[in-house]
Coordinates of C-alpha atoms (C1' of nucleotides) in Angstrom, one line a residue:
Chain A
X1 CA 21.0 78.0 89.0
X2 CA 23.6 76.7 91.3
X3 CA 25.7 75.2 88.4
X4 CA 25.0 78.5 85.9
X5 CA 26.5 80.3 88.7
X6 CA 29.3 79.1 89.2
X7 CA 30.7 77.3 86.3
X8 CA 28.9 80.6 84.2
X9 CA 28.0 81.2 80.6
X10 CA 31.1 80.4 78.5
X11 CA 31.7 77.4 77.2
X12 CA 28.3 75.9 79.1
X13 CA 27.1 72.9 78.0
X14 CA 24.1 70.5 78.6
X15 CA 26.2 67.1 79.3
X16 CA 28.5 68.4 81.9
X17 CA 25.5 70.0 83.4
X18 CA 23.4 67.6 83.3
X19 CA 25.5 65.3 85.1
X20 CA 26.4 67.7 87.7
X21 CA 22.4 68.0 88.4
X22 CA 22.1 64.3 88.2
X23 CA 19.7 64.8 84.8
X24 CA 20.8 64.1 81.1
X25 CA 20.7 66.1 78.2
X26 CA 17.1 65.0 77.0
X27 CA 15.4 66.1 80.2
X28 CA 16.6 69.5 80.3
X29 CA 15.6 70.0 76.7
X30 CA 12.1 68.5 77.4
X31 CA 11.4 71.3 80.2
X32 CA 13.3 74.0 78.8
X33 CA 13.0 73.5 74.5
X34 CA 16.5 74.3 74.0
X35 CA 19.6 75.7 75.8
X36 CA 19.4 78.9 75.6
X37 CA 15.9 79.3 76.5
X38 CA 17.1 77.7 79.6
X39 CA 19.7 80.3 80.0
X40 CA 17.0 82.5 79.8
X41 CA 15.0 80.9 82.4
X42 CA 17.4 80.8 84.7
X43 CA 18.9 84.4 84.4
X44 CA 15.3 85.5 84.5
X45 CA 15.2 83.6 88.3
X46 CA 18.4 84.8 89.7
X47 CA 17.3 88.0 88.8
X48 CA 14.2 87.9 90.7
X49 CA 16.3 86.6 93.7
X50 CA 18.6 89.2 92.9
X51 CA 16.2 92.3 93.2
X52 CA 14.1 91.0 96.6
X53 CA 17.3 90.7 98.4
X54 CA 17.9 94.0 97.4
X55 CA 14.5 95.6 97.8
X56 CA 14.8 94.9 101.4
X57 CA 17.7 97.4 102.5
X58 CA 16.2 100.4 104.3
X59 CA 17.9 102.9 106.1
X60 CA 17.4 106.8 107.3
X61 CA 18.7 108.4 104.7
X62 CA 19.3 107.4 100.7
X63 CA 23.1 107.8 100.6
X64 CA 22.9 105.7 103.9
X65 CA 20.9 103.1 101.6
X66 CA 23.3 103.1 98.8
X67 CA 26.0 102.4 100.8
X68 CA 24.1 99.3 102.4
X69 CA 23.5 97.9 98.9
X70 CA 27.2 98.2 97.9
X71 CA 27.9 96.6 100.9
X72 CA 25.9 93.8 99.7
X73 CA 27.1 93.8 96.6
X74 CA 30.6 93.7 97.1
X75 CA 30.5 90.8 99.6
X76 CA 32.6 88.1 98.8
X77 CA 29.7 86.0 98.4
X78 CA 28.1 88.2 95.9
X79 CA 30.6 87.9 93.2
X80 CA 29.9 85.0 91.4
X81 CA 26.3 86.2 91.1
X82 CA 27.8 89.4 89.3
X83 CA 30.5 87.7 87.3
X84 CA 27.2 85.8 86.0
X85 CA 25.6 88.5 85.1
X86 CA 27.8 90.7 83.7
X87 CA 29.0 87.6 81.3
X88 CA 25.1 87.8 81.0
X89 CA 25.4 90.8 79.8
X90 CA 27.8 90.7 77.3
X91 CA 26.0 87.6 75.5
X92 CA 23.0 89.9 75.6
X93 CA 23.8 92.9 73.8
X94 CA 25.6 90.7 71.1
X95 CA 22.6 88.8 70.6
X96 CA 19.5 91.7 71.7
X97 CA 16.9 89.0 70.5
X98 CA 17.2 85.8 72.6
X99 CA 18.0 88.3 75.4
X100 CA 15.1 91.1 75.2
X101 CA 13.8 90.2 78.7
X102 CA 17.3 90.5 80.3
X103 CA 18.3 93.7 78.8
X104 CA 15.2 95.5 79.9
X105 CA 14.9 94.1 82.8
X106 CA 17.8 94.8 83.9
X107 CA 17.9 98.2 83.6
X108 CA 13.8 99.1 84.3
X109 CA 13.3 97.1 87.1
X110 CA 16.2 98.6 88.5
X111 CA 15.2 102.0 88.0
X112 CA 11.8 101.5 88.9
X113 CA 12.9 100.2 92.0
X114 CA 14.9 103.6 93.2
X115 CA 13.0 106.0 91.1
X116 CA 9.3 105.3 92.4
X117 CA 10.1 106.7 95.7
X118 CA 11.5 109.4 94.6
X119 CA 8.4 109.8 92.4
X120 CA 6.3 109.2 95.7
X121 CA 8.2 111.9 97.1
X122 CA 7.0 114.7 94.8
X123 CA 9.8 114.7 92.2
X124 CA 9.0 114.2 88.2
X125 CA 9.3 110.7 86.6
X126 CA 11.6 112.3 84.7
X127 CA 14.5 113.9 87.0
X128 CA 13.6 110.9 89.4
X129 CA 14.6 108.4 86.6
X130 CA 17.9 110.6 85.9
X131 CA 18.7 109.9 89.2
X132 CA 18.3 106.6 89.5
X133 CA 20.2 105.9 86.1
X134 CA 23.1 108.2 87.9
X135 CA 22.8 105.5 91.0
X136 CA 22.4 102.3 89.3
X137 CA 25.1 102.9 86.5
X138 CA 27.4 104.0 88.8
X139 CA 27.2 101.1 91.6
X140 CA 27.4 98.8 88.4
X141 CA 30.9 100.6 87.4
X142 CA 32.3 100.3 91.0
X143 CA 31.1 96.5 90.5
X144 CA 32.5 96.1 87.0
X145 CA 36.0 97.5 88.5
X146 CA 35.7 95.5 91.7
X147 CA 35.1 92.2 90.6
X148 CA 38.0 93.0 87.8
X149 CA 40.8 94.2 89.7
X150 CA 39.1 93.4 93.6
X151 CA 40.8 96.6 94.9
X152 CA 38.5 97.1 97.6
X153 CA 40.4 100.2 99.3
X154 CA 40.4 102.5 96.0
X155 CA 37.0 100.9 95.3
X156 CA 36.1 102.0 98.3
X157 CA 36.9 104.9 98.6
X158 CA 35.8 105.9 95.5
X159 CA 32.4 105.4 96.3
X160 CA 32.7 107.3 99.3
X161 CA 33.8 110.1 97.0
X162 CA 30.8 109.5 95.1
X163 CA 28.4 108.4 97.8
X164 CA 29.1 112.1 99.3
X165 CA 28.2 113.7 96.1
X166 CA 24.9 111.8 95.6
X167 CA 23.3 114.6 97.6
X168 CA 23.5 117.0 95.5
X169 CA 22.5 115.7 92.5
X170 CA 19.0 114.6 94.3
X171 CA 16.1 115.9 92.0
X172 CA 14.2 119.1 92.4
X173 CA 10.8 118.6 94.1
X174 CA 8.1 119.2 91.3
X175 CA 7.0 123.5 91.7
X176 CA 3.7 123.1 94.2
Chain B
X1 CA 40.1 93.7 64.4
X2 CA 37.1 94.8 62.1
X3 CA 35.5 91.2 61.9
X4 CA 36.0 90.6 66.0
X5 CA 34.6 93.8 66.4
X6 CA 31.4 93.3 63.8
X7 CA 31.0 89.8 64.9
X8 CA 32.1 89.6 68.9
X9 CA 33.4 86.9 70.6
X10 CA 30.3 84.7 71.0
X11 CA 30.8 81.7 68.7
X12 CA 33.7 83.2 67.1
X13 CA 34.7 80.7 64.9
X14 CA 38.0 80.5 62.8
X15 CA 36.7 79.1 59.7
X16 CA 34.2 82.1 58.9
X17 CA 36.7 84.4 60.2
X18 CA 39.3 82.7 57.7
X19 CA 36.8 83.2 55.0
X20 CA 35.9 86.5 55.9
X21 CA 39.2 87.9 55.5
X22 CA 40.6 86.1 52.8
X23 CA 42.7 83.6 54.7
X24 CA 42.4 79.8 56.2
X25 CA 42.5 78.4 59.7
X26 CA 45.8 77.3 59.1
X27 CA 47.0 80.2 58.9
X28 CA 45.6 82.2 61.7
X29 CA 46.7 79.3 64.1
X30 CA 50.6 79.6 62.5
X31 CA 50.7 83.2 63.6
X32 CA 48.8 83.4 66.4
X33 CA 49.2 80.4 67.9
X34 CA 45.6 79.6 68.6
X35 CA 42.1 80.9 68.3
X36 CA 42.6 82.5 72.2
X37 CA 45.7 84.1 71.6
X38 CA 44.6 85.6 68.9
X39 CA 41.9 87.2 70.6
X40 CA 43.9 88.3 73.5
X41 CA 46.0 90.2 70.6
X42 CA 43.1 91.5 68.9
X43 CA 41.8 92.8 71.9
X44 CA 45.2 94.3 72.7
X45 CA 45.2 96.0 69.7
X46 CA 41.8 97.9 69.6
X47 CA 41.8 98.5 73.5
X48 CA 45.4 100.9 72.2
X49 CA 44.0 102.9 70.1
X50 CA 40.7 103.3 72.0
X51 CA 43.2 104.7 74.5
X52 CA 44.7 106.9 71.7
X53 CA 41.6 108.0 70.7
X54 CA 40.7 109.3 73.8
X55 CA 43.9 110.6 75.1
X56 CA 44.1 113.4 73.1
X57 CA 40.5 114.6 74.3
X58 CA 41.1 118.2 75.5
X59 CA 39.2 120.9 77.1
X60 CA 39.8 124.0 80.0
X61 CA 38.0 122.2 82.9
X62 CA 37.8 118.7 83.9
X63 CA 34.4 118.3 83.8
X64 CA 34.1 119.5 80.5
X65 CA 36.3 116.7 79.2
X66 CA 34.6 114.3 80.7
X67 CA 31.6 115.6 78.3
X68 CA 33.5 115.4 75.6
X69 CA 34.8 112.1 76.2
X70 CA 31.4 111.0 77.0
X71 CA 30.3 112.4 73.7
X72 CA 32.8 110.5 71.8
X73 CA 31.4 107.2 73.6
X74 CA 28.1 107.2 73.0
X75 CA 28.7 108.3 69.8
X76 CA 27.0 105.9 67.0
X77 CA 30.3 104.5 65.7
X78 CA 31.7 103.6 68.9
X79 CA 28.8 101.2 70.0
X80 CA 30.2 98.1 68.3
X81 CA 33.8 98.8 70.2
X82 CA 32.2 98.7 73.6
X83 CA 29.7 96.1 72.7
X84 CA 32.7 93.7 71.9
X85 CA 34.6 95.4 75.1
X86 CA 31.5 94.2 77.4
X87 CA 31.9 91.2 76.0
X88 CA 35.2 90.9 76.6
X89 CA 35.1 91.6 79.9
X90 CA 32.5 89.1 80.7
X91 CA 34.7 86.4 79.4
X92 CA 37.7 88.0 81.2
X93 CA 35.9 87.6 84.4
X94 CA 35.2 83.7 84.0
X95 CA 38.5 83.4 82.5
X96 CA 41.0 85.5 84.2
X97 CA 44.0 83.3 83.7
X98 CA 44.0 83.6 79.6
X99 CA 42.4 87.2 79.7
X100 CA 45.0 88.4 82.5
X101 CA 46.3 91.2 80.7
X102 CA 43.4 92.0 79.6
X103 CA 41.7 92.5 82.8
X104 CA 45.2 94.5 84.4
X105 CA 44.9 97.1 81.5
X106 CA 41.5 98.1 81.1
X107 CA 41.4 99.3 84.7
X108 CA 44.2 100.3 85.1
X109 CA 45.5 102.0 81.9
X110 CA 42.3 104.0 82.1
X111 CA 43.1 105.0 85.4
X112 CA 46.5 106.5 85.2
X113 CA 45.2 108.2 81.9
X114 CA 43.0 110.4 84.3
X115 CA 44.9 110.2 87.6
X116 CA 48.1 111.2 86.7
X117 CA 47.1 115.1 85.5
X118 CA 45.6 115.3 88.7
X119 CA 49.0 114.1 90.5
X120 CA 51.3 116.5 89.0
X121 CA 48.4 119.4 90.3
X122 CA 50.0 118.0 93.5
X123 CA 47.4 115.5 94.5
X124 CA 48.1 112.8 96.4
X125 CA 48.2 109.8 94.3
X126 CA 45.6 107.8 96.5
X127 CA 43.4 110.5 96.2
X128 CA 43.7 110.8 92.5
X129 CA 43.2 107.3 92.0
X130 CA 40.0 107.5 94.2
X131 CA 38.3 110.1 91.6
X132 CA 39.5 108.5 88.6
X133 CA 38.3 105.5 89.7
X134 CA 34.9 107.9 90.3
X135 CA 35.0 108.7 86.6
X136 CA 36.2 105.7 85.0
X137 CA 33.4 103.3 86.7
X138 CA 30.8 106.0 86.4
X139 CA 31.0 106.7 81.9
X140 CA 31.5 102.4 82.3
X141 CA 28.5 102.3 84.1
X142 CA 26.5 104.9 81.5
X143 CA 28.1 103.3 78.8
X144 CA 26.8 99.9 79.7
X145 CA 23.2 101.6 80.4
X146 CA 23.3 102.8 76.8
X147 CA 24.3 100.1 75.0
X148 CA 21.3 98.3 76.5
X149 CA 18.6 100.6 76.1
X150 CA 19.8 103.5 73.5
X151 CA 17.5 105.9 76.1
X152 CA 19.9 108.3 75.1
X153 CA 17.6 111.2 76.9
X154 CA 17.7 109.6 80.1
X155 CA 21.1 108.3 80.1
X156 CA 22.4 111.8 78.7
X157 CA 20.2 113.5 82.0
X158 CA 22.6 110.9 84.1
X159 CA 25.5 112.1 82.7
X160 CA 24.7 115.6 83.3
X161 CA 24.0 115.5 86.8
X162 CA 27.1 113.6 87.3
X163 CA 29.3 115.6 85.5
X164 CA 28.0 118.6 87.4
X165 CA 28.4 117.0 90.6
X166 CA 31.9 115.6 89.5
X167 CA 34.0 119.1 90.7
X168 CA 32.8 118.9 94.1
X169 CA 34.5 115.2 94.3
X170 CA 38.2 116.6 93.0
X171 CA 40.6 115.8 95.3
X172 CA 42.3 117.9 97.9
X173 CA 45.5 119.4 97.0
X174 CA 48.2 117.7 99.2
X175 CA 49.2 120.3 102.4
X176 CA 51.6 122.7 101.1
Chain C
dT1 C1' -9.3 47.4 84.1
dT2 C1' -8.0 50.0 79.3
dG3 C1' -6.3 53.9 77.0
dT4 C1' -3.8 58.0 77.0
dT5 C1' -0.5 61.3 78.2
dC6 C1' 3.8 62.5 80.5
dT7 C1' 8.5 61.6 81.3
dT8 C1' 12.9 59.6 80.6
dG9 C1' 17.3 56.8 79.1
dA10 C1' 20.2 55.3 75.3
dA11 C1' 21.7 56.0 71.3
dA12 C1' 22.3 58.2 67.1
dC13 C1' 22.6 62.4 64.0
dG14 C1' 24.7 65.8 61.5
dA15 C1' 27.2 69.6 62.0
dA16 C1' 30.9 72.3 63.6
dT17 C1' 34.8 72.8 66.7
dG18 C1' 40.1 73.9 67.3
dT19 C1' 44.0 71.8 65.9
dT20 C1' 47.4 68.7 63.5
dT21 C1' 49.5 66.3 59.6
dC22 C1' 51.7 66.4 55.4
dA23 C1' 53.4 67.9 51.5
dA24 C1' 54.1 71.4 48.1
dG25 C1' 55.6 76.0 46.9
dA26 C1' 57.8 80.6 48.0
dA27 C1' 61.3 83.1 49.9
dT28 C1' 65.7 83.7 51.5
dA29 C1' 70.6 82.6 52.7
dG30 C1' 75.3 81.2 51.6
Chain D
dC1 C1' 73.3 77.4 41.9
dT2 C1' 72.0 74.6 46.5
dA3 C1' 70.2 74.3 51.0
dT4 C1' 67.3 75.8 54.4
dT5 C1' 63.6 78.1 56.4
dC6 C1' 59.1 80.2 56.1
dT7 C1' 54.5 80.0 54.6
dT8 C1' 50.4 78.0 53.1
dG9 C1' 46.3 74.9 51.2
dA10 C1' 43.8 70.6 51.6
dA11 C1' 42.5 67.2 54.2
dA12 C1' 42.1 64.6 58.2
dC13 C1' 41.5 64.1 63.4
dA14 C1' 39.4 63.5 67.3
dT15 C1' 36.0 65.8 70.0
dT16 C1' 32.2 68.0 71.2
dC17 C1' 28.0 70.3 70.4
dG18 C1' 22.7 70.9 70.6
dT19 C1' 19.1 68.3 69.3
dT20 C1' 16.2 64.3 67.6
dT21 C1' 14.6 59.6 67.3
dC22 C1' 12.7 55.8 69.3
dA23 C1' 11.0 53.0 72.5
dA24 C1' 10.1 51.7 77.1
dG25 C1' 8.1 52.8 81.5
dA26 C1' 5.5 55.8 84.9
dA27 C1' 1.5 58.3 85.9
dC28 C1' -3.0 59.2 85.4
dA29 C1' -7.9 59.3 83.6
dA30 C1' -12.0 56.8 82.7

DNA sequence: TTGTTCTTGAAACGAATGTTTCAAGAATAG
DNA sequence: CTATTCTTGAAACATTCGTTTCAAGAACAA
């Protein structure tokens, strides 16, 4: 994971990384079958990581929460997890078969996460999920332009902007 | 253009390519130099006229554009442009030496596209920057969403709150 | 113990990579 | 015309790739 990470996607291949791990070629094939269902494997864990460190960030109110995870997320430290994935990504949709897991994943769990409470709440899956597409897509923009350009003041301020508007577009409670 | 955008960037290879369009390795590598500057010109090329294409997108408000523009995204045709932008970028990011100019323009090309309306209304350009970053990251951050899951309903939902919630984030006029 | 499965290193395989070499032909200049 | 430059095809080059083969050794079951 460590290696993925940093050295990332492009280019990667088994005998550099197998001596970096202190393992050869053959014994990473023997675990994982082939390459790229080690890719897979390993995407799959850093994901997992990925989405409990998140789960954890609690605060009194949502906009308060959002701006906790982008906190997170645009920490210095956090970058080379996001450069990962977004390289990630762009493998995935050009090949949607190897990658099934990690395209839905990536955007269900996601939205399950910051939809359910809202469904707990009283709102419809529906407008709850709309919500939550409007939250995750847009933190994934701001991360997209941050880790491109690393502009943190109009980043920044940016999702202030948006972070202010959030509000509003909170769904209707179902009628009672 | 039409074979990097049908076939991506992952395992581009020149001798198919050569084949493809009636040519031979040799003679992509005499006029472009090699297979990476090739690509960085390609990619030059189509990110142009996507601009083009988009900067002639009119309408009476703001947010109304951004609907139309959004429209013309998502459309069916454009899929394999951002498919092959995604990718892009997820090289760029590992490889931000070779894909410099790359990485420069498609933030901030797109950003002066919608800022600089908003400047000569007489906002301040930090201000103006701060939305169109807003807007920018936000149809990146959809765009990305549907590529992945073609849940056009949900992602449309998204796109609707946003957009409605988009006037209240305008920036202040400067103090007269 | 014996027999079996699991794990691994070394080496080889075949294919494909970007790029270069070389030489011939086309185009252009004077 | 001649001389020079531009363009190109065929082939070779040196790597590198993911993966397989084979055989030896470790671990374990009985």
């Amino acid at each position: 994971m460590r290696y993925l990470v940093r050295h990332g996607l492009t280019g990667l291949s088994l005998r550099p990384l197998a001596k970096a791990v202190g393992a050869s070629p053959r014994v990473l094939l023997y675990y994982f079958g082939s390459k790229e269902k080690m890719v897979v494997e390993v995407l799959a864990e850093v994901r997992q990581r990925q989405r409990a460190s998140y789960a954890g960030v609690k605060a009194a109110s949502f906009a308060e929460e959002c701006r906790r995870v982008w906190k997170q997320m645009s920490a210095d430290d956090s970058e080379p997890l996001f450069r990962l994935f977004f390289e990630a990504y762009g493998m995935a949709l050009r090949r949607p078969g190897v990658y099934k897991e990690f395209l839905r994943a990536t955007i269900e769990d996601w939205l399950q996460l910051i939809a359910e409470p809202l469904c707990r709440k009283g709102h419809t899956r529906r407008s709850a999920r709309a919500f939550a597409t409007v939250v995750l897509d847009g933190l994934r923009g701001f991360m997209l332009d941050y880790c491109t350009t690393h502009d943190r003041k109009r980043v920044d301020r940016a999702v202030d902007l948006w972070l202010g508007a959030l509000d509003a577009m909170r769904p209707e409670r179902k009628e009672a």
